[in-house]
GROMACS .gro file of C-alpha atoms in nm:
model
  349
    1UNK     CA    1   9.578   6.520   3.147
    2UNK     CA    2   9.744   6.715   2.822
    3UNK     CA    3   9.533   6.449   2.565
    4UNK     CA    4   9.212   6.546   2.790
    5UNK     CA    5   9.254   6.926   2.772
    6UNK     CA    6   9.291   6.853   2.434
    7UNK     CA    7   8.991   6.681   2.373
    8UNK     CA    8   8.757   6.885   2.606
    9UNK     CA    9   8.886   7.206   2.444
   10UNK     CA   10   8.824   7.088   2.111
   11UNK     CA   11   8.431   6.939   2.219
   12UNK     CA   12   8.399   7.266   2.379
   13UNK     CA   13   8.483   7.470   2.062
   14UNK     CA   14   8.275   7.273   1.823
   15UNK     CA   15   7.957   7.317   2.066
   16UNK     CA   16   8.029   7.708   2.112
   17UNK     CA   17   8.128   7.796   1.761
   18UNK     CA   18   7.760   7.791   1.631
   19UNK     CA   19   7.636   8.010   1.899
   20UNK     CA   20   7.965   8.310   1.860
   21UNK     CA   21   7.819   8.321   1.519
   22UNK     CA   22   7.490   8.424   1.562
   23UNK     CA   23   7.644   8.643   1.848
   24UNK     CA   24   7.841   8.794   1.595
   25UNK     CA   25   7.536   8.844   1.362
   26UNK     CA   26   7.354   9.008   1.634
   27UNK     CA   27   7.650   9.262   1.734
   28UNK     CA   28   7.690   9.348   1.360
   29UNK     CA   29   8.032   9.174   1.371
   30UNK     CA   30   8.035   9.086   1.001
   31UNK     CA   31   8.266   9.088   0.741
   32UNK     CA   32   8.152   9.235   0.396
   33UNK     CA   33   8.323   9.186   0.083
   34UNK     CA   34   8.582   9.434  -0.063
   35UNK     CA   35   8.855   9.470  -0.336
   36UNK     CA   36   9.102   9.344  -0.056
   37UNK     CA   37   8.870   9.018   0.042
   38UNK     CA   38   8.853   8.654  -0.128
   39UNK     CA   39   8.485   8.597   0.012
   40UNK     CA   40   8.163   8.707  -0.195
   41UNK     CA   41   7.936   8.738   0.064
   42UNK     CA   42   7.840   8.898   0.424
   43UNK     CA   43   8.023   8.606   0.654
   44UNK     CA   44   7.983   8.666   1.084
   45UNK     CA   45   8.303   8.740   1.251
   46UNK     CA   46   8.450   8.713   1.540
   47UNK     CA   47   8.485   8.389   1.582
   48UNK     CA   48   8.804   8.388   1.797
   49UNK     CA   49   8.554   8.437   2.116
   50UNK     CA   50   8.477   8.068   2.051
   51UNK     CA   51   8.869   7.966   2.087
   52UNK     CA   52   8.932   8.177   2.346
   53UNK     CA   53   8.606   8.063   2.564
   54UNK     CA   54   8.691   7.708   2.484
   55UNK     CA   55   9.075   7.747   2.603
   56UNK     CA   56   8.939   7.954   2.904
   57UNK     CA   57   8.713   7.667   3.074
   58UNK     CA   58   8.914   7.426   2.957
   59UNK     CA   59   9.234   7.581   3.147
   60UNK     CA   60   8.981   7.629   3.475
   61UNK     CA   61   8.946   7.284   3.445
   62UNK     CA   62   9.265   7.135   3.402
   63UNK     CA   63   9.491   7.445   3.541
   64UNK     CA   64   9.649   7.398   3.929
   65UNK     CA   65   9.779   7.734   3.921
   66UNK     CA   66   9.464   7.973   3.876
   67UNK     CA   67   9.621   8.253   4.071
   68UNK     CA   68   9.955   8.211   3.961
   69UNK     CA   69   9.840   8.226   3.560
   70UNK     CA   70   9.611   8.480   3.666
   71UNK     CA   71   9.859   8.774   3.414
   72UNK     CA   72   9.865   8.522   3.122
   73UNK     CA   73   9.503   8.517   3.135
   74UNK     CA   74   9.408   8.861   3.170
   75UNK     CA   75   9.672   8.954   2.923
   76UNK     CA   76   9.457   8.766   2.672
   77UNK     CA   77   9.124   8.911   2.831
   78UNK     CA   78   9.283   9.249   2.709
   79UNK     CA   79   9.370   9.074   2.349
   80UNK     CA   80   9.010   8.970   2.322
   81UNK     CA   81   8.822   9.271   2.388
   82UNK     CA   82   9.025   9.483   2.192
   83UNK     CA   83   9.012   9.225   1.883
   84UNK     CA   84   8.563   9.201   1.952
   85UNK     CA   85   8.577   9.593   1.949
   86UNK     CA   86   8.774   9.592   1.639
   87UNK     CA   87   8.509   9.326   1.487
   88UNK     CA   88   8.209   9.531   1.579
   89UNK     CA   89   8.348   9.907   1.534
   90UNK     CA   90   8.664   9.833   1.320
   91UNK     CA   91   8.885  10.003   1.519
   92UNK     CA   92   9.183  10.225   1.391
   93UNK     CA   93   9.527  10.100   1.414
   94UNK     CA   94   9.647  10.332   1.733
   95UNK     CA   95   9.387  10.214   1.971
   96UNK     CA   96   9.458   9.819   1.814
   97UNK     CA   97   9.839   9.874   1.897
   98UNK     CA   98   9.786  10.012   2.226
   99UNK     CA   99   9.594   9.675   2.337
  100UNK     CA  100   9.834   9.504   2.227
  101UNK     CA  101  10.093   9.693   2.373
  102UNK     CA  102   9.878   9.684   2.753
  103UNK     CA  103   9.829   9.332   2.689
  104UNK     CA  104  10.249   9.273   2.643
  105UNK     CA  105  10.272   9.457   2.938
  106UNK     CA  106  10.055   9.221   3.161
  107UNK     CA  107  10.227   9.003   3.106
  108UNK     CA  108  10.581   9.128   3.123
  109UNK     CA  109  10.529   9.355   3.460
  110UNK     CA  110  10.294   9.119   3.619
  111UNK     CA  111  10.375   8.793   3.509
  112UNK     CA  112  10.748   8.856   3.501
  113UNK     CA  113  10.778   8.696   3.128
  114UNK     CA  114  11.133   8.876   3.014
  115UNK     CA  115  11.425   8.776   2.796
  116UNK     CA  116  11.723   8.888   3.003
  117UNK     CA  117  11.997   8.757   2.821
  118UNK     CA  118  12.141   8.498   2.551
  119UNK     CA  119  12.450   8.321   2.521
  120UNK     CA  120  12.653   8.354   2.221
  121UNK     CA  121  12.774   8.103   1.993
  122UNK     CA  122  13.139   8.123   1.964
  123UNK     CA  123  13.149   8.349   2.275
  124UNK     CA  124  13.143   8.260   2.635
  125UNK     CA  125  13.011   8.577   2.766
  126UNK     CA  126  12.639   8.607   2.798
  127UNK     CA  127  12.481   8.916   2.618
  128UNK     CA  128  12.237   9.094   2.866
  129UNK     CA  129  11.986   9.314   2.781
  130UNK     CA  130  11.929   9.534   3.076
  131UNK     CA  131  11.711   9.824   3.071
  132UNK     CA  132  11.636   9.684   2.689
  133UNK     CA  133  11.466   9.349   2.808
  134UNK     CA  134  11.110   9.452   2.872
  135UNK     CA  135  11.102   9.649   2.489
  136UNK     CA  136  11.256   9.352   2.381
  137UNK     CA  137  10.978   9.123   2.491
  138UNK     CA  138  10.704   9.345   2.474
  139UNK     CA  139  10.813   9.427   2.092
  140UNK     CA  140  10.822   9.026   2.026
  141UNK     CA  141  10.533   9.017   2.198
  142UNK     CA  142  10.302   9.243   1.960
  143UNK     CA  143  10.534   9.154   1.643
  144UNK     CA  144  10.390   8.788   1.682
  145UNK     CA  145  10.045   8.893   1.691
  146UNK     CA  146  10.057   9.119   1.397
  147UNK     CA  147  10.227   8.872   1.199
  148UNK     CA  148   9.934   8.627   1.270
  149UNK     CA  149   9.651   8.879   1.208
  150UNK     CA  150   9.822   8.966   0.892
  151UNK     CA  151   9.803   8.614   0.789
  152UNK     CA  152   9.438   8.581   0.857
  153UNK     CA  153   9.334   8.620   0.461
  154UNK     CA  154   9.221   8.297   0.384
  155UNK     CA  155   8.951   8.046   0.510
  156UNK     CA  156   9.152   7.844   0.782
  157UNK     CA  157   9.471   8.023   0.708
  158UNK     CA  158   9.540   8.169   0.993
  159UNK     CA  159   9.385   7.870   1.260
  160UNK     CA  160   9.604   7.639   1.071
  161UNK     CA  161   9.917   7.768   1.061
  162UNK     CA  162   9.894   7.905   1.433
  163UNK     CA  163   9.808   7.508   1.535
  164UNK     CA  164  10.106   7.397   1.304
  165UNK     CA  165  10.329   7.656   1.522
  166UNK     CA  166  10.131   7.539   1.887
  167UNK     CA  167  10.204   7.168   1.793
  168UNK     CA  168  10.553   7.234   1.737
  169UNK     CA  169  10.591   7.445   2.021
  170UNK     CA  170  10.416   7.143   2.250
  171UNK     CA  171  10.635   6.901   2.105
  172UNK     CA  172  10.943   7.081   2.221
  173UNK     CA  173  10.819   7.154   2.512
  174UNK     CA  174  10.755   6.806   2.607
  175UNK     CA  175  11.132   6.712   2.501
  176UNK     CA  176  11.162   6.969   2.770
  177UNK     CA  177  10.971   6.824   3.008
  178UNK     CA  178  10.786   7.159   3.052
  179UNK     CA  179  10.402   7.044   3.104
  180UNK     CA  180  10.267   7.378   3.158
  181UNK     CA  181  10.336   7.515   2.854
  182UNK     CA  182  10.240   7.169   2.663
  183UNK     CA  183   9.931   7.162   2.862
  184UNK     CA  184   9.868   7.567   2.700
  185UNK     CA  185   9.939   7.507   2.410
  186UNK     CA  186   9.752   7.164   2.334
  187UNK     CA  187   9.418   7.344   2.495
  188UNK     CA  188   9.476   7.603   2.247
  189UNK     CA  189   9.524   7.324   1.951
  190UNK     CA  190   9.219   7.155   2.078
  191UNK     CA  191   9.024   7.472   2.087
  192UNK     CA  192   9.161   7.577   1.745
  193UNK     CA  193   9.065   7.234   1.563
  194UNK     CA  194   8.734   7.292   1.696
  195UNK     CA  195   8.670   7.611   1.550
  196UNK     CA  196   8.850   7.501   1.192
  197UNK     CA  197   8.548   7.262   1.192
  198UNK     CA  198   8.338   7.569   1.097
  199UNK     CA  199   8.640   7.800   0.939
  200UNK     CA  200   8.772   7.526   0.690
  201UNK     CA  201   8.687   7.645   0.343
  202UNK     CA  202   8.400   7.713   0.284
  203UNK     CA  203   8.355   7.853   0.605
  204UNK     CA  204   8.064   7.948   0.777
  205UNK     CA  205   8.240   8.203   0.962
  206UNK     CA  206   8.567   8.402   1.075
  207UNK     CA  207   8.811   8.426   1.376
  208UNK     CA  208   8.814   8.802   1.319
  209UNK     CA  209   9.089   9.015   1.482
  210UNK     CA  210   8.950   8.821   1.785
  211UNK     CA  211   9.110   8.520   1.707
  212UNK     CA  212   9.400   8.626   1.522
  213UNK     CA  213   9.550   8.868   1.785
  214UNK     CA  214   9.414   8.554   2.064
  215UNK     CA  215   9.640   8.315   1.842
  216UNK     CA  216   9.908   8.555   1.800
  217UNK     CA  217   9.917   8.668   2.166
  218UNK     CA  218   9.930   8.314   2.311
  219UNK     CA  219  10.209   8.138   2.068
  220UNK     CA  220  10.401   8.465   2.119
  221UNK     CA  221  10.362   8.395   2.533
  222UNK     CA  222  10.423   8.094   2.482
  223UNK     CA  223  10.764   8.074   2.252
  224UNK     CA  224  10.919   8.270   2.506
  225UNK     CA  225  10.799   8.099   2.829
  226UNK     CA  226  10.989   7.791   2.634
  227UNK     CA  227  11.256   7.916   2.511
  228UNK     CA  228  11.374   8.252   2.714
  229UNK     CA  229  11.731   8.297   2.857
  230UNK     CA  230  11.884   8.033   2.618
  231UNK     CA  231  12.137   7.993   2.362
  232UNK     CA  232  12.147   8.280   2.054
  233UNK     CA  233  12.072   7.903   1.845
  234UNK     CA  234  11.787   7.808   2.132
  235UNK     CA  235  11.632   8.176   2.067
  236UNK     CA  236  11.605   8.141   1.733
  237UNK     CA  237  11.395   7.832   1.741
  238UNK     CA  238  11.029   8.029   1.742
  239UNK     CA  239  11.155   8.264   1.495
  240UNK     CA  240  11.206   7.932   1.250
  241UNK     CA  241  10.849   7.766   1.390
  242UNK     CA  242  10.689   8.102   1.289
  243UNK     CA  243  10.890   8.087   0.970
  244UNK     CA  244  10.548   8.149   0.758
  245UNK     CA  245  10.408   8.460   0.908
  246UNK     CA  246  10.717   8.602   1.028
  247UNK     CA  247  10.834   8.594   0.640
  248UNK     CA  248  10.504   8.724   0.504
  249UNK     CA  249  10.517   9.008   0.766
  250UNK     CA  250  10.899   9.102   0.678
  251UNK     CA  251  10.849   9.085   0.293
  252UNK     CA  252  10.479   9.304   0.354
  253UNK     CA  253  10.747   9.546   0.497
  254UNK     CA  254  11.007   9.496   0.256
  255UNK     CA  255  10.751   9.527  -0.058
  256UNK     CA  256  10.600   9.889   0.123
  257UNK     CA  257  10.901  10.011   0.072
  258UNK     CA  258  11.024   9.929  -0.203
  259UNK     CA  259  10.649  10.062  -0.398
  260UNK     CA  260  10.719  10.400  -0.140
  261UNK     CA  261  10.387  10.264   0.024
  262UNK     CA  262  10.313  10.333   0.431
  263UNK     CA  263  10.401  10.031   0.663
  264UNK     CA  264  10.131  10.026   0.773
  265UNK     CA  265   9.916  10.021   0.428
  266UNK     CA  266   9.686   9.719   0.322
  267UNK     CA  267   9.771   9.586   0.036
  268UNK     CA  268   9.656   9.241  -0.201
  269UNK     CA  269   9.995   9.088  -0.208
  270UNK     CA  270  10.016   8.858   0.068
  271UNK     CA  271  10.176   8.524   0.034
  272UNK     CA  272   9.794   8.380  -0.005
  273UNK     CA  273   9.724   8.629  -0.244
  274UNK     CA  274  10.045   8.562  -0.459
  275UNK     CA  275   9.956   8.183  -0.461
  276UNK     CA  276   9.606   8.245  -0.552
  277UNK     CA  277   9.757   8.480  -0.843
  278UNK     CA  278   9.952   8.158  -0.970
  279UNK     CA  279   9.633   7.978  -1.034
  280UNK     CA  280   9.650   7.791  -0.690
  281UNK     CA  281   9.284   7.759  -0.596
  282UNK     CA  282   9.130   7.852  -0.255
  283UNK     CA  283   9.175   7.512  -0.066
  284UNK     CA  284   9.501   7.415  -0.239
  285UNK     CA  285   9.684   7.753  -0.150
  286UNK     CA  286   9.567   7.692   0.231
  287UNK     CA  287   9.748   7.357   0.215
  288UNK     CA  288  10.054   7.451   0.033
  289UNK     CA  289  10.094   7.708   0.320
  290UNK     CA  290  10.017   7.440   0.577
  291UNK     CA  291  10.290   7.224   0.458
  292UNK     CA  292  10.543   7.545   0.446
  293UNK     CA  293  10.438   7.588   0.803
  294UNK     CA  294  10.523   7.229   0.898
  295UNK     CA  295  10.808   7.235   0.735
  296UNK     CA  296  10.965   7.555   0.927
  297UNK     CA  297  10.825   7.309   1.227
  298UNK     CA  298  10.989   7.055   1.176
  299UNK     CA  299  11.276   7.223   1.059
  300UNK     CA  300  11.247   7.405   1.439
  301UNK     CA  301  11.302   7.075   1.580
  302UNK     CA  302  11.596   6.945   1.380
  303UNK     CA  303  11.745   7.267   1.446
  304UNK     CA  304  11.716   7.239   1.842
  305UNK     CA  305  11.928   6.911   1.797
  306UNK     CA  306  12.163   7.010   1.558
  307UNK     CA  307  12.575   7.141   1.612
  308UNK     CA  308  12.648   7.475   1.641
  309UNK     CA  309  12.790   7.456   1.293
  310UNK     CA  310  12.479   7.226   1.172
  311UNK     CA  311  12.239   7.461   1.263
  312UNK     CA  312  12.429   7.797   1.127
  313UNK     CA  313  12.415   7.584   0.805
  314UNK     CA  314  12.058   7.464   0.854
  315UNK     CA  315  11.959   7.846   0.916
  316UNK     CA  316  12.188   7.997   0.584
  317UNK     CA  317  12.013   7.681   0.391
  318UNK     CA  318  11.654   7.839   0.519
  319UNK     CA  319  11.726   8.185   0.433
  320UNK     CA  320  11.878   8.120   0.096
  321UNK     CA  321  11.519   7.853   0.003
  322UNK     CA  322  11.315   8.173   0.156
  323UNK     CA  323  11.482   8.418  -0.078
  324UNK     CA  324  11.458   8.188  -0.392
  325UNK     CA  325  11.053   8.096  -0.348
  326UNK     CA  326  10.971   8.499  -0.217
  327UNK     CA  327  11.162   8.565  -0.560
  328UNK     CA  328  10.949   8.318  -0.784
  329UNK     CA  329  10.616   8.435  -0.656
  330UNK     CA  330  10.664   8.765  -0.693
  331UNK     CA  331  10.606   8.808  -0.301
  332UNK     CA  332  10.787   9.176  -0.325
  333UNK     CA  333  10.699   9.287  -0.648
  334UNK     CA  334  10.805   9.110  -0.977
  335UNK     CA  335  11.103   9.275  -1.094
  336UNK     CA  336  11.216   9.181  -0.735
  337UNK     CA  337  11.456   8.900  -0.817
  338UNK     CA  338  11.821   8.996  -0.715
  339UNK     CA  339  11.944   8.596  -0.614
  340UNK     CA  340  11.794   8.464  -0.947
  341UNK     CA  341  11.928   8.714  -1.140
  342UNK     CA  342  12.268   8.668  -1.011
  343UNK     CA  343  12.219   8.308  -1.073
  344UNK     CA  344  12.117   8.310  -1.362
  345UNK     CA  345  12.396   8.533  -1.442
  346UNK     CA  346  12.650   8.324  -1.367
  347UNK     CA  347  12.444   8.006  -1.504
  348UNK     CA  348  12.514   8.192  -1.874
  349UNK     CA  349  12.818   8.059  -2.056
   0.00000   0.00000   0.00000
């Protein structure tokens, strides 16, 4: 059943992709070129409606739970409309945020999706979160999805990394023995492949805030449907599978406020766009951040097995190799190097 959602998803996408794009033509969902963009000419957008339609029918097909799956699946309804509107009309950021945020709620109200509580290493009281569990999930919730729009810079960036994160999330989840969300998230995969097909650079055309906030929405669902109400080490496992856009997202932050910039302000200094500054071409800096992302994946996995001690050690290892290669590429700004300057400081005799 999972390999044939897979597979039907991924037919499905391949067949539909073609015919989003000239949809996309027709509603004037195009992207133009700008300062901010790596493309030269007038591409169709978009392109997430062929994902999402693929993952739709294919979850019809394979799904024995309609009803029960029915707030999952109108929560991304939500996700896709607002992310076509913002295609066609490019929307401002309030009415984007406020999908989002309906969306989270959907999902949390109706579908009852909440992190309660964690357990504490070292500790063997629980921590609960109370009246603070629905922010806390709905915040996660839209974080996720803005940290995989934010990524979507590059041709096949974004579908790439977000099927590097699904395949690692499926993988744990059938450790687990949790079908449902390995049967979600390999649709999605399938549906994703499809669609690189014709988003692989060159591409022929984009996922658009369609697919991006579709991608971001599900793997955000979907992390916490696998790993809610766990261990503080259990919780942090999506955080370390979403290790690439999580990081971009925080440094994005981190560098708007260091150059006095708004949050909330575009900028050309994204991890794609570093890379690309260091001579990396188009192709190889999608691939060098594909094998970041399965690294953090992998590194997800080892950590779910790992000691308590291991995986504090695995995690401080992370951080301190995240630090370092933000620092060499200039990710912040580049006069932002406090850890090499320290170590080269005490590298001097």
């Amino acid at each position: 059943m999972l390999i044939g959602a897979l597979l039907v998803a991924f037919l499905l996408s391949i067949f539909l992709t073609p015919f989003v794009g000239k949809l996309a033509v027709k509603l004037g969902a195009t992207d133009k070129p700008n300062e901010r963009k790596v493309h030269i000419k007038i591409m169709p957008r978009m392109g997430g409606l062929a994902i999402f339609l693929s993952f739709f029918i294919t979850f019809l097909i394979f799904t024995n739970d309609f009803w029960g799956q029915l707030p999952l699946l109108v929560g991304a309804l939500v996700i896709i409309l607002i992310g076509m509107a913002d295609d066609i009309y490019e929307l401002r950021a309030a009415p984007k945020f406020l999908g989002q945020v309906l969306a989270a709620l959907i999902i949390v109200l109706w579908g009852g999706l909440e992190v309660e509580f964690i357990n504490l290493p070292f500790f063997t009281d629980t921590l609960q979160f109370g009246i603070f569990s629905i922010p806390i999930t709905i915040l996660w919730i839209v974080a996720i999805i803005n940290a995989i729009n934010l990524i979507d810079g590059l041709d096949g960036l974004a579908g790439g990394v977000s099927t590097i994160a699904l395949v690692t999330i499926a993988t744990m989840a059938l450790i687990k023995g949790d079908l449902f969300v390995a049967m979600v998230a390999l649709t999605v995969i399938g549906s994703t492949l499809g669609f690189l097909k014709y988003n692989f650079h060159p591409a022929k055309i984009f996922m658009g805030d369609t697919g991006a906030l579709f991608l971001g929405y599900i793997i955000a669902v979907l992390s916490l449907l696998g790993f809610k109400n766990v261990t503080m080490i259990s919780l942090i496992v999506p955080i370390i599978i979403l290790g690439v856009p999580i990081s971009d997202t925080f440094f994005a932050i981190i560098r708007r406020i260091v150059n006095k910039q708004p949050i909330s302000a575009a900028d050309k200094s994204h991890l794609h766009h570093c890379l690309l500054n260091l001579g990396f071409t188009h192709k190889q800096t999608v691939l060098l951040i594909y094998a970041l992302a399965a690294c953090f994946g992998l590194a997800a996995i080892i950590f779910s097995f790992a000691t308590m001690w291991g995986a504090l050690i695995l995690v401080t290892g992370l951080l301190l190799i995240i630090e370092i290669f933000v620092e060499k590429i200039g990710l912040v700004s580049s006069d932002y190097q406090p850890l090499l300057k320290m170590l080269n400081f005490k590298n001097k005799p």
